[in-house]
Amino acid sequence: MTRIPGMSVCRFSECLRLPLLLAAIMPLFTNASLAADWSVKEIRLGATVSAQAKSTFESGFFPTVVLYFDPLDSANAATWREKLLRPQLHAGLSVSSAGNASQVYAGFNWKVDVTDRLFIDLGFGGTVHNGDLDDDGTKGPKLGCSVLFHEYAAAGFRVTDKVDILATIDHSSNADLCDVNDGISHAGLMLAYKF
């Protein structure tokens, strides 16, 4: 078998993870959901910094913008099961101010109210980045693959009906599907505006 430089070969069970995940979520995209309201419901602006160890630390900061959509009508889900089956969708961009890995990502997210003003937001999806793939002797994370899984968690405070402040942490990695997997982790603050 010929190997392409920068690409790794995965074991059969590892290669099936992403296709099985995609097959599991396909029922969410019914004709009704595709005809739903795809307008931007929320925009978040903020900045994060690297939360990595010394050898994989990324200098600078990462201005970030994320758009949130609700085509599955999560806002009107009444039970926890409905909320789980009707997540919001998000798409974001994180740009390195110091020439490190910038990312474009998208995925699903779920908000859980803790009180009238406090909430938790959890998200899962994928990202594409321009970071180092292999160990080339330079500092910073070595990511192994150009496409990674992307997860985040945020704790938010509702300032008004339209404005939230959030503390966030996010992580991107290839789940050991490629030879190298340092991952990328950031923490920061975001300001959200709901339309």
PDB file of C-alpha atoms in Angstrom:
ATOM      1  CA  MET A   1       0.000   0.000   0.000  1.00  0.00           C
ATOM      2  CA  THR A   2       1.360   3.448  -0.917  1.00  0.00           C
ATOM      3  CA  ARG A   3       1.194   6.087   1.801  1.00  0.00           C
ATOM      4  CA  ILE A   4       0.663   9.730   0.982  1.00  0.00           C
ATOM      5  CA  PRO A   5       2.980  12.017   3.002  1.00  0.00           C
ATOM      6  CA  GLY A   6       1.070  13.731   5.805  1.00  0.00           C
ATOM      7  CA  MET A   7      -1.730  11.163   5.720  1.00  0.00           C
ATOM      8  CA  SER A   8      -2.030   8.283   8.126  1.00  0.00           C
ATOM      9  CA  VAL A   9      -3.759   4.954   7.730  1.00  0.00           C
ATOM     10  CA  CYS A  10      -6.459   4.222  10.271  1.00  0.00           C
ATOM     11  CA  ARG A  11      -7.629   0.878  11.562  1.00  0.00           C
ATOM     12  CA  PHE A  12     -10.964  -0.347  10.177  1.00  0.00           C
ATOM     13  CA  SER A  13     -12.931   0.478  13.360  1.00  0.00           C
ATOM     14  CA  GLU A  14     -11.387   3.960  13.542  1.00  0.00           C
ATOM     15  CA  CYS A  15     -12.220   4.676   9.903  1.00  0.00           C
ATOM     16  CA  LEU A  16     -15.878   3.888  10.597  1.00  0.00           C
ATOM     17  CA  ARG A  17     -16.322   6.379  13.470  1.00  0.00           C
ATOM     18  CA  LEU A  18     -17.113   9.477  11.415  1.00  0.00           C
ATOM     19  CA  PRO A  19     -19.348   7.750   8.799  1.00  0.00           C
ATOM     20  CA  LEU A  20     -21.347   6.064  11.590  1.00  0.00           C
ATOM     21  CA  LEU A  21     -21.732   9.371  13.427  1.00  0.00           C
ATOM     22  CA  LEU A  22     -22.932  11.080  10.244  1.00  0.00           C
ATOM     23  CA  ALA A  23     -25.386   8.249   9.561  1.00  0.00           C
ATOM     24  CA  ALA A  24     -26.751   8.591  13.099  1.00  0.00           C
ATOM     25  CA  ILE A  25     -27.482  12.309  12.729  1.00  0.00           C
ATOM     26  CA  MET A  26     -28.907  12.204   9.190  1.00  0.00           C
ATOM     27  CA  PRO A  27     -32.515  11.810  10.448  1.00  0.00           C
ATOM     28  CA  LEU A  28     -32.207  15.338  11.856  1.00  0.00           C
ATOM     29  CA  PHE A  29     -32.134  16.637   8.298  1.00  0.00           C
ATOM     30  CA  THR A  30     -35.636  15.834   7.137  1.00  0.00           C
ATOM     31  CA  ASN A  31     -37.416  17.812   4.422  1.00  0.00           C
ATOM     32  CA  ALA A  32     -39.123  19.855   7.147  1.00  0.00           C
ATOM     33  CA  SER A  33     -35.824  20.862   8.750  1.00  0.00           C
ATOM     34  CA  LEU A  34     -34.258  21.736   5.395  1.00  0.00           C
ATOM     35  CA  ALA A  35     -37.202  24.050   4.680  1.00  0.00           C
ATOM     36  CA  ALA A  36     -36.926  25.598   8.158  1.00  0.00           C
ATOM     37  CA  ASP A  37     -35.716  29.045   9.154  1.00  0.00           C
ATOM     38  CA  TRP A  38     -31.957  29.216   8.507  1.00  0.00           C
ATOM     39  CA  SER A  39     -31.567  32.855   9.536  1.00  0.00           C
ATOM     40  CA  VAL A  40     -28.846  33.797  12.025  1.00  0.00           C
ATOM     41  CA  LYS A  41     -30.369  33.726  15.525  1.00  0.00           C
ATOM     42  CA  GLU A  42     -27.256  34.740  17.474  1.00  0.00           C
ATOM     43  CA  ILE A  43     -23.750  36.053  16.867  1.00  0.00           C
ATOM     44  CA  ARG A  44     -20.871  35.712  19.326  1.00  0.00           C
ATOM     45  CA  LEU A  45     -17.703  37.786  19.191  1.00  0.00           C
ATOM     46  CA  GLY A  46     -14.725  37.360  21.462  1.00  0.00           C
ATOM     47  CA  ALA A  47     -11.162  36.230  21.901  1.00  0.00           C
ATOM     48  CA  THR A  48      -9.462  33.152  23.270  1.00  0.00           C
ATOM     49  CA  VAL A  49      -5.911  32.216  24.259  1.00  0.00           C
ATOM     50  CA  SER A  50      -4.075  28.902  24.177  1.00  0.00           C
ATOM     51  CA  ALA A  51      -4.728  26.541  27.084  1.00  0.00           C
ATOM     52  CA  GLN A  52      -1.939  24.159  26.006  1.00  0.00           C
ATOM     53  CA  ALA A  53       1.173  22.903  27.827  1.00  0.00           C
ATOM     54  CA  LYS A  54       4.601  24.453  27.165  1.00  0.00           C
ATOM     55  CA  SER A  55       5.674  22.514  24.060  1.00  0.00           C
ATOM     56  CA  THR A  56       2.276  22.832  22.362  1.00  0.00           C
ATOM     57  CA  PHE A  57       1.416  26.350  23.607  1.00  0.00           C
ATOM     58  CA  GLU A  58       0.303  28.807  20.916  1.00  0.00           C
ATOM     59  CA  SER A  59       1.346  32.431  21.426  1.00  0.00           C
ATOM     60  CA  GLY A  60      -0.913  35.409  20.757  1.00  0.00           C
ATOM     61  CA  PHE A  61      -4.679  35.474  20.945  1.00  0.00           C
ATOM     62  CA  PHE A  62      -7.478  34.210  18.717  1.00  0.00           C
ATOM     63  CA  PRO A  63     -10.252  36.645  17.693  1.00  0.00           C
ATOM     64  CA  THR A  64     -13.357  34.505  17.242  1.00  0.00           C
ATOM     65  CA  VAL A  65     -16.769  34.925  15.636  1.00  0.00           C
ATOM     66  CA  VAL A  66     -19.529  32.289  15.767  1.00  0.00           C
ATOM     67  CA  LEU A  67     -22.957  32.346  14.092  1.00  0.00           C
ATOM     68  CA  TYR A  68     -25.850  30.333  15.550  1.00  0.00           C
ATOM     69  CA  PHE A  69     -28.843  28.983  13.628  1.00  0.00           C
ATOM     70  CA  ASP A  70     -32.006  27.216  14.821  1.00  0.00           C
ATOM     71  CA  PRO A  71     -33.519  25.369  11.823  1.00  0.00           C
ATOM     72  CA  LEU A  72     -34.700  22.517  14.069  1.00  0.00           C
ATOM     73  CA  ASP A  73     -36.616  24.970  16.315  1.00  0.00           C
ATOM     74  CA  SER A  74     -34.688  24.131  19.475  1.00  0.00           C
ATOM     75  CA  ALA A  75     -35.994  27.325  21.069  1.00  0.00           C
ATOM     76  CA  ASN A  76     -39.489  25.790  21.229  1.00  0.00           C
ATOM     77  CA  ALA A  77     -38.478  22.307  22.395  1.00  0.00           C
ATOM     78  CA  ALA A  78     -40.424  21.600  25.596  1.00  0.00           C
ATOM     79  CA  THR A  79     -38.810  18.481  27.063  1.00  0.00           C
ATOM     80  CA  TRP A  80     -35.173  17.506  27.553  1.00  0.00           C
ATOM     81  CA  ARG A  81     -35.606  14.795  24.911  1.00  0.00           C
ATOM     82  CA  GLU A  82     -36.862  17.327  22.380  1.00  0.00           C
ATOM     83  CA  LYS A  83     -33.938  19.629  23.252  1.00  0.00           C
ATOM     84  CA  LEU A  84     -31.505  16.741  22.742  1.00  0.00           C
ATOM     85  CA  LEU A  85     -33.000  15.790  19.358  1.00  0.00           C
ATOM     86  CA  ARG A  86     -33.330  19.400  18.149  1.00  0.00           C
ATOM     87  CA  PRO A  87     -29.944  21.081  18.672  1.00  0.00           C
ATOM     88  CA  GLN A  88     -28.950  24.458  17.333  1.00  0.00           C
ATOM     89  CA  LEU A  89     -26.297  24.621  14.629  1.00  0.00           C
ATOM     90  CA  HIS A  90     -23.231  26.849  14.705  1.00  0.00           C
ATOM     91  CA  ALA A  91     -20.453  27.932  12.335  1.00  0.00           C
ATOM     92  CA  GLY A  92     -17.383  29.807  13.492  1.00  0.00           C
ATOM     93  CA  LEU A  93     -13.975  31.214  12.704  1.00  0.00           C
ATOM     94  CA  SER A  94     -10.977  31.525  15.031  1.00  0.00           C
ATOM     95  CA  VAL A  95      -7.969  33.441  13.651  1.00  0.00           C
ATOM     96  CA  SER A  96      -4.499  33.334  15.202  1.00  0.00           C
ATOM     97  CA  SER A  97      -2.927  36.746  15.824  1.00  0.00           C
ATOM     98  CA  ALA A  98       0.556  35.150  15.843  1.00  0.00           C
ATOM     99  CA  GLY A  99       0.527  32.888  12.788  1.00  0.00           C
ATOM    100  CA  ASN A 100      -0.491  29.726  14.636  1.00  0.00           C
ATOM    101  CA  ALA A 101      -3.413  27.461  13.700  1.00  0.00           C
ATOM    102  CA  SER A 102      -6.540  29.300  12.564  1.00  0.00           C
ATOM    103  CA  GLN A 103      -9.772  27.301  12.330  1.00  0.00           C
ATOM    104  CA  VAL A 104     -13.117  27.265  10.534  1.00  0.00           C
ATOM    105  CA  TYR A 105     -15.619  25.019  12.309  1.00  0.00           C
ATOM    106  CA  ALA A 106     -19.262  23.974  12.422  1.00  0.00           C
ATOM    107  CA  GLY A 107     -21.433  21.666  14.474  1.00  0.00           C
ATOM    108  CA  PHE A 108     -24.338  21.162  16.830  1.00  0.00           C
ATOM    109  CA  ASN A 109     -24.880  22.779  20.226  1.00  0.00           C
ATOM    110  CA  TRP A 110     -27.238  22.442  23.150  1.00  0.00           C
ATOM    111  CA  LYS A 111     -28.113  25.143  25.723  1.00  0.00           C
ATOM    112  CA  VAL A 112     -29.244  24.194  29.214  1.00  0.00           C
ATOM    113  CA  ASP A 113     -30.684  26.818  31.561  1.00  0.00           C
ATOM    114  CA  VAL A 114     -29.332  26.641  35.103  1.00  0.00           C
ATOM    115  CA  THR A 115     -31.350  29.660  36.322  1.00  0.00           C
ATOM    116  CA  ASP A 116     -33.239  32.458  34.567  1.00  0.00           C
ATOM    117  CA  ARG A 117     -29.906  34.199  33.869  1.00  0.00           C
ATOM    118  CA  LEU A 118     -27.264  31.447  33.968  1.00  0.00           C
ATOM    119  CA  PHE A 119     -26.880  28.755  31.312  1.00  0.00           C
ATOM    120  CA  ILE A 120     -24.486  26.109  30.008  1.00  0.00           C
ATOM    121  CA  ASP A 121     -23.824  25.664  26.280  1.00  0.00           C
ATOM    122  CA  LEU A 122     -22.178  22.502  24.892  1.00  0.00           C
ATOM    123  CA  GLY A 123     -21.155  21.963  21.278  1.00  0.00           C
ATOM    124  CA  PHE A 124     -19.707  19.245  19.058  1.00  0.00           C
ATOM    125  CA  GLY A 125     -18.703  19.233  15.404  1.00  0.00           C
ATOM    126  CA  GLY A 126     -15.724  19.424  13.089  1.00  0.00           C
ATOM    127  CA  THR A 127     -13.040  21.921  12.128  1.00  0.00           C
ATOM    128  CA  VAL A 128     -10.601  22.586   9.313  1.00  0.00           C
ATOM    129  CA  HIS A 129      -7.333  24.332  10.236  1.00  0.00           C
ATOM    130  CA  ASN A 130      -4.059  25.575   8.783  1.00  0.00           C
ATOM    131  CA  GLY A 131      -1.794  24.370  11.632  1.00  0.00           C
ATOM    132  CA  ASP A 132       1.212  22.036  11.589  1.00  0.00           C
ATOM    133  CA  LEU A 133       0.359  18.433  10.783  1.00  0.00           C
ATOM    134  CA  ASP A 134       3.651  16.695  11.602  1.00  0.00           C
ATOM    135  CA  ASP A 135       6.486  17.186  14.072  1.00  0.00           C
ATOM    136  CA  ASP A 136       8.858  19.448  12.158  1.00  0.00           C
ATOM    137  CA  GLY A 137      10.928  20.593  15.142  1.00  0.00           C
ATOM    138  CA  THR A 138       8.985  23.823  15.669  1.00  0.00           C
ATOM    139  CA  LYS A 139       6.944  24.747  18.744  1.00  0.00           C
ATOM    140  CA  GLY A 140       3.191  24.497  18.809  1.00  0.00           C
ATOM    141  CA  PRO A 141       0.713  21.648  18.462  1.00  0.00           C
ATOM    142  CA  LYS A 142       1.197  18.980  15.802  1.00  0.00           C
ATOM    143  CA  LEU A 143      -2.275  18.033  14.648  1.00  0.00           C
ATOM    144  CA  GLY A 144      -1.822  15.047  12.326  1.00  0.00           C
ATOM    145  CA  CYS A 145      -4.893  15.737  10.160  1.00  0.00           C
ATOM    146  CA  SER A 146      -6.285  18.847   8.468  1.00  0.00           C
ATOM    147  CA  VAL A 147      -9.829  17.948   9.572  1.00  0.00           C
ATOM    148  CA  LEU A 148     -10.427  17.541  13.323  1.00  0.00           C
ATOM    149  CA  PHE A 149     -13.266  17.039  15.771  1.00  0.00           C
ATOM    150  CA  HIS A 150     -14.194  20.261  17.610  1.00  0.00           C
ATOM    151  CA  GLU A 151     -15.910  20.443  21.003  1.00  0.00           C
ATOM    152  CA  TYR A 152     -16.671  23.377  23.269  1.00  0.00           C
ATOM    153  CA  ALA A 153     -18.279  24.216  26.591  1.00  0.00           C
ATOM    154  CA  ALA A 154     -19.436  27.632  27.747  1.00  0.00           C
ATOM    155  CA  ALA A 155     -20.951  29.077  30.893  1.00  0.00           C
ATOM    156  CA  GLY A 156     -23.112  32.083  30.128  1.00  0.00           C
ATOM    157  CA  PHE A 157     -24.806  34.969  31.916  1.00  0.00           C
ATOM    158  CA  ARG A 158     -27.820  36.746  30.383  1.00  0.00           C
ATOM    159  CA  VAL A 159     -27.187  40.489  30.744  1.00  0.00           C
ATOM    160  CA  THR A 160     -30.414  41.384  28.886  1.00  0.00           C
ATOM    161  CA  ASP A 161     -32.900  39.523  26.677  1.00  0.00           C
ATOM    162  CA  LYS A 162     -30.561  40.201  23.728  1.00  0.00           C
ATOM    163  CA  VAL A 163     -27.041  40.180  25.253  1.00  0.00           C
ATOM    164  CA  ASP A 164     -25.066  37.391  26.975  1.00  0.00           C
ATOM    165  CA  ILE A 165     -21.509  37.152  28.309  1.00  0.00           C
ATOM    166  CA  LEU A 166     -19.843  33.724  28.143  1.00  0.00           C
ATOM    167  CA  ALA A 167     -16.678  32.079  29.442  1.00  0.00           C
ATOM    168  CA  THR A 168     -15.647  29.426  26.923  1.00  0.00           C
ATOM    169  CA  ILE A 169     -13.244  26.549  26.500  1.00  0.00           C
ATOM    170  CA  ASP A 170     -12.811  24.587  23.278  1.00  0.00           C
ATOM    171  CA  HIS A 171     -10.742  21.667  22.071  1.00  0.00           C
ATOM    172  CA  SER A 172      -9.979  20.280  18.618  1.00  0.00           C
ATOM    173  CA  SER A 173      -8.232  16.974  17.926  1.00  0.00           C
ATOM    174  CA  ASN A 174      -8.280  14.001  15.588  1.00  0.00           C
ATOM    175  CA  ALA A 175      -9.238  11.414  18.268  1.00  0.00           C
ATOM    176  CA  ASP A 176      -6.039   9.502  17.424  1.00  0.00           C
ATOM    177  CA  LEU A 177      -7.205   8.848  13.856  1.00  0.00           C
ATOM    178  CA  CYS A 178      -3.871  10.247  12.601  1.00  0.00           C
ATOM    179  CA  ASP A 179      -0.309   9.523  13.719  1.00  0.00           C
ATOM    180  CA  VAL A 180       0.160  12.803  15.630  1.00  0.00           C
ATOM    181  CA  ASN A 181      -2.540  14.244  17.919  1.00  0.00           C
ATOM    182  CA  ASP A 182      -1.442  17.141  20.147  1.00  0.00           C
ATOM    183  CA  GLY A 183      -4.799  18.858  19.704  1.00  0.00           C
ATOM    184  CA  ILE A 184      -5.649  22.529  20.135  1.00  0.00           C
ATOM    185  CA  SER A 185      -7.246  23.927  23.313  1.00  0.00           C
ATOM    186  CA  HIS A 186      -8.362  27.523  23.906  1.00  0.00           C
ATOM    187  CA  ALA A 187     -10.145  29.423  26.680  1.00  0.00           C
ATOM    188  CA  GLY A 188     -11.653  32.893  26.509  1.00  0.00           C
ATOM    189  CA  LEU A 189     -14.575  35.289  26.732  1.00  0.00           C
ATOM    190  CA  MET A 190     -17.389  35.936  24.268  1.00  0.00           C
ATOM    191  CA  LEU A 191     -20.113  38.553  23.942  1.00  0.00           C
ATOM    192  CA  ALA A 192     -23.328  37.248  22.371  1.00  0.00           C
ATOM    193  CA  TYR A 193     -26.098  39.192  20.655  1.00  0.00           C
ATOM    194  CA  LYS A 194     -29.418  37.455  19.902  1.00  0.00           C
ATOM    195  CA  PHE A 195     -31.570  38.612  16.967  1.00  0.00           C
TER     196      PHE A 195
END
